PDB file of C-alpha atoms and ligand atoms in Angstrom:
ATOM      1  CA  MET A   1      -7.771 -13.078 -34.334  1.00 97.00           C
ATOM      2  CA  PRO A   2      -6.397 -13.444 -30.782  1.00 98.00           C
ATOM      3  CA  THR A   3      -8.614 -14.564 -27.920  1.00 98.00           C
ATOM      4  CA  LEU A   4      -8.731 -12.935 -24.502  1.00 98.00           C
ATOM      5  CA  TYR A   5      -9.810 -15.283 -21.696  1.00 98.00           C
ATOM      6  CA  ASP A   6     -11.117 -12.981 -19.041  1.00 98.00           C
ATOM      7  CA  PHE A   7     -13.762 -12.330 -16.368  1.00 97.00           C
ATOM      8  CA  ALA A   8     -15.672  -9.056 -16.703  1.00 97.00           C
ATOM      9  CA  PRO A   9     -15.231  -7.742 -13.108  1.00 96.00           C
ATOM     10  CA  SER A  10     -11.497  -8.504 -13.144  1.00 97.00           C
ATOM     11  CA  GLY A  11      -9.174  -5.508 -12.949  1.00 98.00           C
ATOM     12  CA  ASN A  12      -6.329  -7.629 -14.312  1.00 98.00           C
ATOM     13  CA  GLY A  13      -8.416  -8.418 -17.375  1.00 98.00           C
ATOM     14  CA  TYR A  14      -9.594  -4.803 -17.569  1.00 98.00           C
ATOM     15  CA  LYS A  15      -6.002  -3.585 -17.992  1.00 98.00           C
ATOM     16  CA  VAL A  16      -5.731  -5.655 -21.162  1.00 98.00           C
ATOM     17  CA  ARG A  17      -9.173  -4.649 -22.453  1.00 98.00           C
ATOM     18  CA  MET A  18      -8.343  -0.964 -21.885  1.00 98.00           C
ATOM     19  CA  LEU A  19      -5.218  -1.247 -24.011  1.00 98.00           C
ATOM     20  CA  LEU A  20      -6.904  -3.330 -26.737  1.00 98.00           C
ATOM     21  CA  ARG A  21      -9.568  -0.643 -26.996  1.00 98.00           C
ATOM     22  CA  ARG A  22      -7.078   2.225 -27.088  1.00 98.00           C
ATOM     23  CA  LEU A  23      -5.039   0.515 -29.789  1.00 98.00           C
ATOM     24  CA  ASP A  24      -8.148  -0.581 -31.720  1.00 97.00           C
ATOM     25  CA  LEU A  25      -6.913  -4.168 -31.793  1.00 98.00           C
ATOM     26  CA  PRO A  26      -9.567  -6.768 -32.641  1.00 97.00           C
ATOM     27  CA  PHE A  27      -9.921  -9.788 -30.343  1.00 98.00           C
ATOM     28  CA  LYS A  28     -12.382 -12.494 -29.352  1.00 98.00           C
ATOM     29  CA  TYR A  29     -13.612 -12.320 -25.776  1.00 98.00           C
ATOM     30  CA  ARG A  30     -14.089 -15.552 -23.824  1.00 98.00           C
ATOM     31  CA  GLU A  31     -15.621 -15.248 -20.350  1.00 98.00           C
ATOM     32  CA  VAL A  32     -14.149 -17.573 -17.715  1.00 98.00           C
ATOM     33  CA  ASP A  33     -16.187 -17.306 -14.509  1.00 97.00           C
ATOM     34  CA  ILE A  34     -13.699 -17.410 -11.646  1.00 96.00           C
ATOM     35  CA  THR A  35     -16.517 -17.656  -9.092  1.00 94.00           C
ATOM     36  CA  LYS A  36     -17.499 -21.012 -10.619  1.00 96.00           C
ATOM     37  CA  GLY A  37     -13.977 -22.418 -10.702  1.00 96.00           C
ATOM     38  CA  GLU A  38     -13.741 -22.196 -14.481  1.00 98.00           C
ATOM     39  CA  THR A  39     -10.052 -21.207 -14.286  1.00 98.00           C
ATOM     40  CA  ARG A  40      -9.309 -24.562 -12.637  1.00 98.00           C
ATOM     41  CA  THR A  41     -10.769 -26.965 -15.188  1.00 98.00           C
ATOM     42  CA  ALA A  42      -8.413 -29.394 -16.930  1.00 98.00           C
ATOM     43  CA  ALA A  43      -9.039 -27.646 -20.252  1.00 97.00           C
ATOM     44  CA  PHE A  44      -8.159 -24.212 -18.898  1.00 98.00           C
ATOM     45  CA  LEU A  45      -5.167 -25.460 -16.885  1.00 98.00           C
ATOM     46  CA  LYS A  46      -3.783 -26.844 -20.126  1.00 97.00           C
ATOM     47  CA  LYS A  47      -3.766 -23.309 -21.497  1.00 97.00           C
ATOM     48  CA  ASN A  48      -2.532 -21.653 -18.270  1.00 98.00           C
ATOM     49  CA  PRO A  49      -1.111 -24.054 -15.685  1.00 98.00           C
ATOM     50  CA  ASN A  50      -1.343 -21.205 -13.170  1.00 98.00           C
ATOM     51  CA  GLY A  51      -5.143 -21.326 -13.439  1.00 98.00           C
ATOM     52  CA  ARG A  52      -5.766 -17.617 -13.793  1.00 98.00           C
ATOM     53  CA  ILE A  53      -7.160 -15.055 -16.197  1.00 98.00           C
ATOM     54  CA  PRO A  54      -6.355 -12.921 -18.097  1.00 98.00           C
ATOM     55  CA  LEU A  55      -4.882 -15.153 -20.753  1.00 98.00           C
ATOM     56  CA  PHE A  56      -4.137 -13.871 -24.232  1.00 98.00           C
ATOM     57  CA  GLU A  57      -4.051 -16.569 -26.915  1.00 98.00           C
ATOM     58  CA  LEU A  58      -2.602 -15.959 -30.348  1.00 98.00           C
ATOM     59  CA  ASP A  59      -3.821 -17.594 -33.550  1.00 97.00           C
ATOM     60  CA  ASP A  60      -0.806 -19.907 -33.577  1.00 97.00           C
ATOM     61  CA  GLY A  61      -1.821 -21.322 -30.180  1.00 96.00           C
ATOM     62  CA  ARG A  62       0.751 -19.527 -28.026  1.00 98.00           C
ATOM     63  CA  ALA A  63      -0.880 -18.162 -24.888  1.00 98.00           C
ATOM     64  CA  LEU A  64       0.466 -15.432 -22.627  1.00 98.00           C
ATOM     65  CA  ALA A  65      -0.592 -15.106 -18.990  1.00 98.00           C
ATOM     66  CA  GLU A  66       0.061 -12.291 -16.459  1.00 98.00           C
ATOM     67  CA  SER A  67      -1.759  -9.043 -17.179  1.00 98.00           C
ATOM     68  CA  ASP A  68       1.331  -6.845 -17.153  1.00 98.00           C
ATOM     69  CA  ALA A  69       3.237  -9.187 -19.490  1.00 98.00           C
ATOM     70  CA  ILE A  70       0.286  -9.044 -21.890  1.00 98.00           C
ATOM     71  CA  LEU A  71       0.303  -5.235 -21.673  1.00 98.00           C
ATOM     72  CA  PHE A  72       4.027  -5.200 -22.405  1.00 98.00           C
ATOM     73  CA  PHE A  73       3.578  -7.499 -25.411  1.00 98.00           C
ATOM     74  CA  LEU A  74       0.727  -5.447 -26.880  1.00 98.00           C
ATOM     75  CA  ALA A  75       2.333  -2.067 -26.200  1.00 98.00           C
ATOM     76  CA  GLU A  76       5.598  -2.814 -27.984  1.00 98.00           C
ATOM     77  CA  GLY A  77       6.068  -0.269 -30.787  1.00 97.00           C
ATOM     78  CA  THR A  78       3.149   1.916 -29.628  1.00 98.00           C
ATOM     79  CA  PRO A  79       3.075   5.186 -27.647  1.00 98.00           C
ATOM     80  CA  TYR A  80       2.048   3.143 -24.567  1.00 98.00           C
ATOM     81  CA  LEU A  81       5.638   1.916 -24.107  1.00 98.00           C
ATOM     82  CA  PRO A  82       8.479   4.447 -24.278  1.00 97.00           C
ATOM     83  CA  ASP A  83      11.202   3.599 -26.755  1.00 95.00           C
ATOM     84  CA  ASP A  84      14.085   4.817 -24.601  1.00 96.00           C
ATOM     85  CA  LYS A  85      15.850   2.428 -22.245  1.00 97.00           C
ATOM     86  CA  TRP A  86      15.206   4.463 -19.081  1.00 98.00           C
ATOM     87  CA  GLY A  87      11.539   5.046 -19.834  1.00 98.00           C
ATOM     88  CA  ARG A  88      10.925   1.350 -20.455  1.00 98.00           C
ATOM     89  CA  ALA A  89      12.622   0.447 -17.194  1.00 98.00           C
ATOM     90  CA  GLU A  90      10.499   3.019 -15.344  1.00 98.00           C
ATOM     91  CA  VAL A  91       7.367   1.460 -16.816  1.00 98.00           C
ATOM     92  CA  LEU A  92       8.517  -1.936 -15.563  1.00 98.00           C
ATOM     93  CA  GLN A  93       9.344  -0.450 -12.161  1.00 98.00           C
ATOM     94  CA  TRP A  94       5.731   0.701 -11.750  1.00 98.00           C
ATOM     95  CA  MET A  95       4.323  -2.548 -13.080  1.00 98.00           C
ATOM     96  CA  PHE A  96       6.432  -4.678 -10.713  1.00 98.00           C
ATOM     97  CA  PHE A  97       5.313  -2.411  -7.868  1.00 98.00           C
ATOM     98  CA  GLU A  98       1.742  -2.938  -9.020  1.00 98.00           C
ATOM     99  CA  GLN A  99       2.136  -6.713  -8.892  1.00 98.00           C
ATOM    100  CA  TYR A 100       4.029  -6.908  -5.606  1.00 98.00           C
ATOM    101  CA  ASN A 101       2.572  -4.153  -3.434  1.00 98.00           C
ATOM    102  CA  HIS A 102      -0.619  -2.804  -4.987  1.00 98.00           C
ATOM    103  CA  GLU A 103      -2.570  -5.659  -6.588  1.00 98.00           C
ATOM    104  CA  PRO A 104      -2.030  -8.223  -3.780  1.00 98.00           C
ATOM    105  CA  THR A 105      -3.465  -5.771  -1.233  1.00 98.00           C
ATOM    106  CA  ILE A 106      -5.990  -3.565  -3.049  1.00 98.00           C
ATOM    107  CA  ALA A 107      -7.307  -6.081  -5.588  1.00 98.00           C
ATOM    108  CA  VAL A 108      -7.437  -8.829  -2.977  1.00 97.00           C
ATOM    109  CA  SER A 109      -9.394  -6.588  -0.548  1.00 97.00           C
ATOM    110  CA  ARG A 110     -11.832  -5.848  -3.352  1.00 96.00           C
ATOM    111  CA  ALA A 111     -12.129  -9.520  -4.242  1.00 95.00           C
ATOM    112  CA  ILE A 112     -12.948 -10.395  -0.632  1.00 96.00           C
ATOM    113  CA  LEU A 113     -15.627  -7.708  -0.325  1.00 95.00           C
ATOM    114  CA  HIS A 114     -16.936  -7.428  -3.857  1.00 91.00           C
ATOM    115  CA  VAL A 115     -16.294 -10.598  -5.885  1.00 90.00           C
ATOM    116  CA  PHE A 116     -16.617 -13.261  -3.167  1.00 92.00           C
ATOM    117  CA  PRO A 117     -18.904 -11.477  -0.618  1.00 90.00           C
ATOM    118  CA  ASN A 118     -20.196 -14.779   0.782  1.00 89.00           C
ATOM    119  CA  ASP A 119     -16.753 -16.017   1.780  1.00 87.00           C
ATOM    120  CA  LYS A 120     -16.924 -14.341   5.201  1.00 89.00           C
ATOM    121  CA  ALA A 121     -13.917 -16.259   6.594  1.00 90.00           C
ATOM    122  CA  ARG A 122     -11.537 -14.274   4.407  1.00 91.00           C
ATOM    123  CA  ARG A 123     -12.637 -10.979   5.961  1.00 94.00           C
ATOM    124  CA  ALA A 124     -10.140 -11.538   8.790  1.00 94.00           C
ATOM    125  CA  GLU A 125      -7.397 -10.758   6.268  1.00 94.00           C
ATOM    126  CA  LEU A 126      -8.768  -7.277   5.608  1.00 96.00           C
ATOM    127  CA  PRO A 127      -7.075  -5.177   8.336  1.00 96.00           C
ATOM    128  CA  GLY A 128      -3.584  -6.326   7.284  1.00 97.00           C
ATOM    129  CA  LEU A 129      -4.383  -5.903   3.609  1.00 97.00           C
ATOM    130  CA  GLN A 130      -5.781  -2.423   4.188  1.00 97.00           C
ATOM    131  CA  GLN A 131      -2.674  -1.289   6.021  1.00 98.00           C
ATOM    132  CA  LYS A 132      -0.391  -2.518   3.244  1.00 98.00           C
ATOM    133  CA  GLY A 133      -2.754  -1.210   0.562  1.00 98.00           C
ATOM    134  CA  HIS A 134      -2.618   2.292   2.033  1.00 98.00           C
ATOM    135  CA  ALA A 135       1.189   2.097   2.085  1.00 98.00           C
ATOM    136  CA  ALA A 136       1.065   1.297  -1.651  1.00 98.00           C
ATOM    137  CA  LEU A 137      -1.351   4.167  -2.277  1.00 98.00           C
ATOM    138  CA  GLU A 138       1.048   6.550  -0.474  1.00 98.00           C
ATOM    139  CA  VAL A 139       3.803   5.505  -2.878  1.00 98.00           C
ATOM    140  CA  LEU A 140       1.508   6.047  -5.856  1.00 98.00           C
ATOM    141  CA  GLU A 141       0.406   9.422  -4.469  1.00 98.00           C
ATOM    142  CA  GLY A 142       4.065  10.468  -4.208  1.00 98.00           C
ATOM    143  CA  GLY A 143       4.819   9.300  -7.742  1.00 97.00           C
ATOM    144  CA  LEU A 144       2.040  11.537  -9.006  1.00 97.00           C
ATOM    145  CA  SER A 145       3.097  14.695  -7.156  1.00 96.00           C
ATOM    146  CA  GLY A 146       4.098  16.660 -10.217  1.00 91.00           C
ATOM    147  CA  PRO A 147       3.815  14.683 -13.423  1.00 91.00           C
ATOM    148  CA  ASP A 148       0.455  14.089 -15.101  1.00 96.00           C
ATOM    149  CA  TYR A 149       1.303  10.433 -15.756  1.00 98.00           C
ATOM    150  CA  LEU A 150       3.597   7.910 -14.126  1.00 98.00           C
ATOM    151  CA  VAL A 151       6.265   7.838 -16.843  1.00 98.00           C
ATOM    152  CA  GLY A 152       7.015  10.723 -19.176  1.00 91.00           C
ATOM    153  CA  ASN A 153       4.319  13.119 -20.105  1.00 89.00           C
ATOM    154  CA  ARG A 154       1.849  10.731 -21.673  1.00 96.00           C
ATOM    155  CA  PRO A 155      -0.184   7.702 -20.637  1.00 97.00           C
ATOM    156  CA  SER A 156       1.720   4.402 -20.722  1.00 98.00           C
ATOM    157  CA  ILE A 157       0.918   0.846 -19.753  1.00 98.00           C
ATOM    158  CA  ALA A 158       2.164   1.733 -16.257  1.00 98.00           C
ATOM    159  CA  ASP A 159      -0.851   4.041 -15.881  1.00 98.00           C
ATOM    160  CA  LEU A 160      -3.273   1.420 -17.200  1.00 98.00           C
ATOM    161  CA  ALA A 161      -1.811  -1.270 -14.930  1.00 98.00           C
ATOM    162  CA  LEU A 162      -2.240   0.928 -11.859  1.00 98.00           C
ATOM    163  CA  TYR A 163      -5.513   2.552 -12.871  1.00 98.00           C
ATOM    164  CA  ALA A 164      -7.329  -0.790 -13.056  1.00 98.00           C
ATOM    165  CA  TYR A 165      -7.621  -1.531  -9.340  1.00 98.00           C
ATOM    166  CA  THR A 166      -7.009   1.982  -7.986  1.00 98.00           C
ATOM    167  CA  HIS A 167     -10.209   3.355  -9.502  1.00 98.00           C
ATOM    168  CA  VAL A 168     -12.263   0.665  -7.727  1.00 98.00           C
ATOM    169  CA  ALA A 169     -10.250   0.726  -4.493  1.00 98.00           C
ATOM    170  CA  ASP A 170     -13.390   1.926  -2.676  1.00 97.00           C
ATOM    171  CA  GLU A 171     -14.930  -1.497  -3.381  1.00 96.00           C
ATOM    172  CA  GLY A 172     -12.078  -2.901  -1.300  1.00 96.00           C
ATOM    173  CA  GLY A 173     -12.762  -0.481   1.546  1.00 96.00           C
ATOM    174  CA  PHE A 174     -10.162   2.168   0.631  1.00 98.00           C
ATOM    175  CA  ASP A 175     -11.156   5.805   0.903  1.00 97.00           C
ATOM    176  CA  LEU A 176      -9.302   7.723  -1.806  1.00 98.00           C
ATOM    177  CA  ASN A 177     -10.267  11.149  -0.446  1.00 97.00           C
ATOM    178  CA  ARG A 178      -6.914  11.461   1.251  1.00 95.00           C
ATOM    179  CA  TYR A 179      -5.054  11.055  -2.061  1.00 98.00           C
ATOM    180  CA  PRO A 180      -5.632  14.184  -4.180  1.00 98.00           C
ATOM    181  CA  ASN A 181      -2.911  13.420  -6.737  1.00 98.00           C
ATOM    182  CA  ILE A 182      -4.327   9.950  -7.313  1.00 98.00           C
ATOM    183  CA  ARG A 183      -7.846  11.316  -7.702  1.00 98.00           C
ATOM    184  CA  ALA A 184      -6.749  13.905 -10.278  1.00 98.00           C
ATOM    185  CA  TRP A 185      -4.771  11.247 -12.187  1.00 98.00           C
ATOM    186  CA  LEU A 186      -7.730   8.829 -12.181  1.00 98.00           C
ATOM    187  CA  ALA A 187      -9.863  11.554 -13.768  1.00 98.00           C
ATOM    188  CA  ARG A 188      -7.121  12.270 -16.330  1.00 98.00           C
ATOM    189  CA  VAL A 189      -6.819   8.613 -17.342  1.00 98.00           C
ATOM    190  CA  ALA A 190     -10.613   8.221 -17.560  1.00 98.00           C
ATOM    191  CA  ALA A 191     -10.926  11.324 -19.754  1.00 98.00           C
ATOM    192  CA  HIS A 192      -9.337   9.479 -22.697  1.00 97.00           C
ATOM    193  CA  PRO A 193     -11.845   9.326 -25.590  1.00 97.00           C
ATOM    194  CA  LYS A 194     -11.494   5.530 -25.817  1.00 98.00           C
ATOM    195  CA  HIS A 195     -11.879   4.890 -22.121  1.00 98.00           C
ATOM    196  CA  ILE A 196     -14.013   1.879 -21.166  1.00 98.00           C
ATOM    197  CA  ARG A 197     -15.653   0.802 -17.908  1.00 98.00           C
ATOM    198  CA  ILE A 198     -14.194  -2.047 -15.841  1.00 97.00           C
ATOM    199  CA  SER A 199     -16.828  -4.613 -16.736  1.00 96.00           C
ATOM    200  CA  GLN A 200     -17.056  -3.560 -20.385  1.00 96.00           C
ATOM    201  CA  THR A 201     -16.146  -6.452 -22.643  1.00 96.00           C
ATOM    202  CA  LYS A 202     -17.648  -5.272 -25.950  1.00 92.00           C
ATOM    203  CA  PHE A 203     -16.547  -2.106 -27.731  1.00 88.00           C
TER     204      PHE A 203
HETATM  205  N1  GSH B   1      -0.618 -11.745 -11.520  1.00 55.89           N
HETATM  206  C1  GSH B   1      -1.758 -12.122 -12.301  1.00 55.89           C
HETATM  207  C2  GSH B   1      -2.947 -12.313 -11.381  1.00 55.89           C
HETATM  208  C3  GSH B   1      -4.123 -12.948 -12.112  1.00 55.89           C
HETATM  209  C4  GSH B   1      -5.265 -13.238 -11.178  1.00 55.89           C
HETATM  210  O1  GSH B   1      -5.126 -13.203  -9.927  1.00 55.89           O
HETATM  211  N2  GSH B   1      -6.414 -13.523 -11.759  1.00 55.89           N
HETATM  212  C5  GSH B   1      -7.588 -13.829 -10.992  1.00 55.89           C
HETATM  213  C6  GSH B   1      -8.740 -12.928 -11.426  1.00 55.89           C
HETATM  214  S1  GSH B   1      -8.345 -11.218 -11.233  1.00 55.89           S
HETATM  215  C7  GSH B   1      -8.023 -15.261 -11.267  1.00 55.89           C
HETATM  216  O2  GSH B   1      -7.962 -15.718 -12.389  1.00 55.89           O
HETATM  217  N3  GSH B   1      -8.492 -15.964 -10.235  1.00 55.89           N
HETATM  218  C8  GSH B   1      -9.055 -17.269 -10.431  1.00 55.89           C
HETATM  219  C9  GSH B   1      -8.334 -18.347  -9.713  1.00 55.89           C
HETATM  220  O3  GSH B   1      -7.371 -18.067  -8.965  1.00 55.89           O
HETATM  221  O4  GSH B   1      -8.753 -19.499  -9.899  1.00 55.89           O
HETATM  222  C10 GSH B   1      -2.054 -11.077 -13.383  1.00 55.89           C
HETATM  223  O5  GSH B   1      -1.676  -9.921 -13.204  1.00 55.89           O
HETATM  224  O6  GSH B   1      -2.624 -11.430 -14.422  1.00 55.89           O
END
């Protein structure tokens, strides 16, 4: 059975857990506490030299890092990844946007305020992050002006990748009231019968 190295409050880990749950895939959960430096031990760095969770380890010892790469691997051959060339590229377009514009601003704001609240020095970064985070939310809002989901007419890994930190953006100081399309989409994604909460690690 594969092992997911993860940290319960992590949105990056949550993306993977959401998909594992929806696909009913069994896995072992191993908590790695990022607030205690557990991602930077020699043993963990051997598994992921980039020192970060989530990390998805197969029975044969191969280990895959980067949340969106793990989503892509798990979604292959399932309804969460379109089988047409254009649809797959659109999924990747949203996931690259998530990694370059959305996660580094919204997730990092949340980490500063919510995961590492005692690290007051980092709060100086917040105004710049908030400005860029709102620019990313505007793009997401526009992408949701019409369709129910980001790609095609059904939930894909693009939705899970972007749902993870958008639904807790308030913990990073973002007010989502000005984004009605995003709010309706968040409710749609969360209405799935196999939906789990961000810190849920057992299901
Ligand atoms: N691009 C990576 C980011 C992973 C990441 O930033 N993980 C954080 C937790 S959400 C982490 O492990 N931080 C611990 C550290 O940097 O030591 C992904 O999407 O998986």
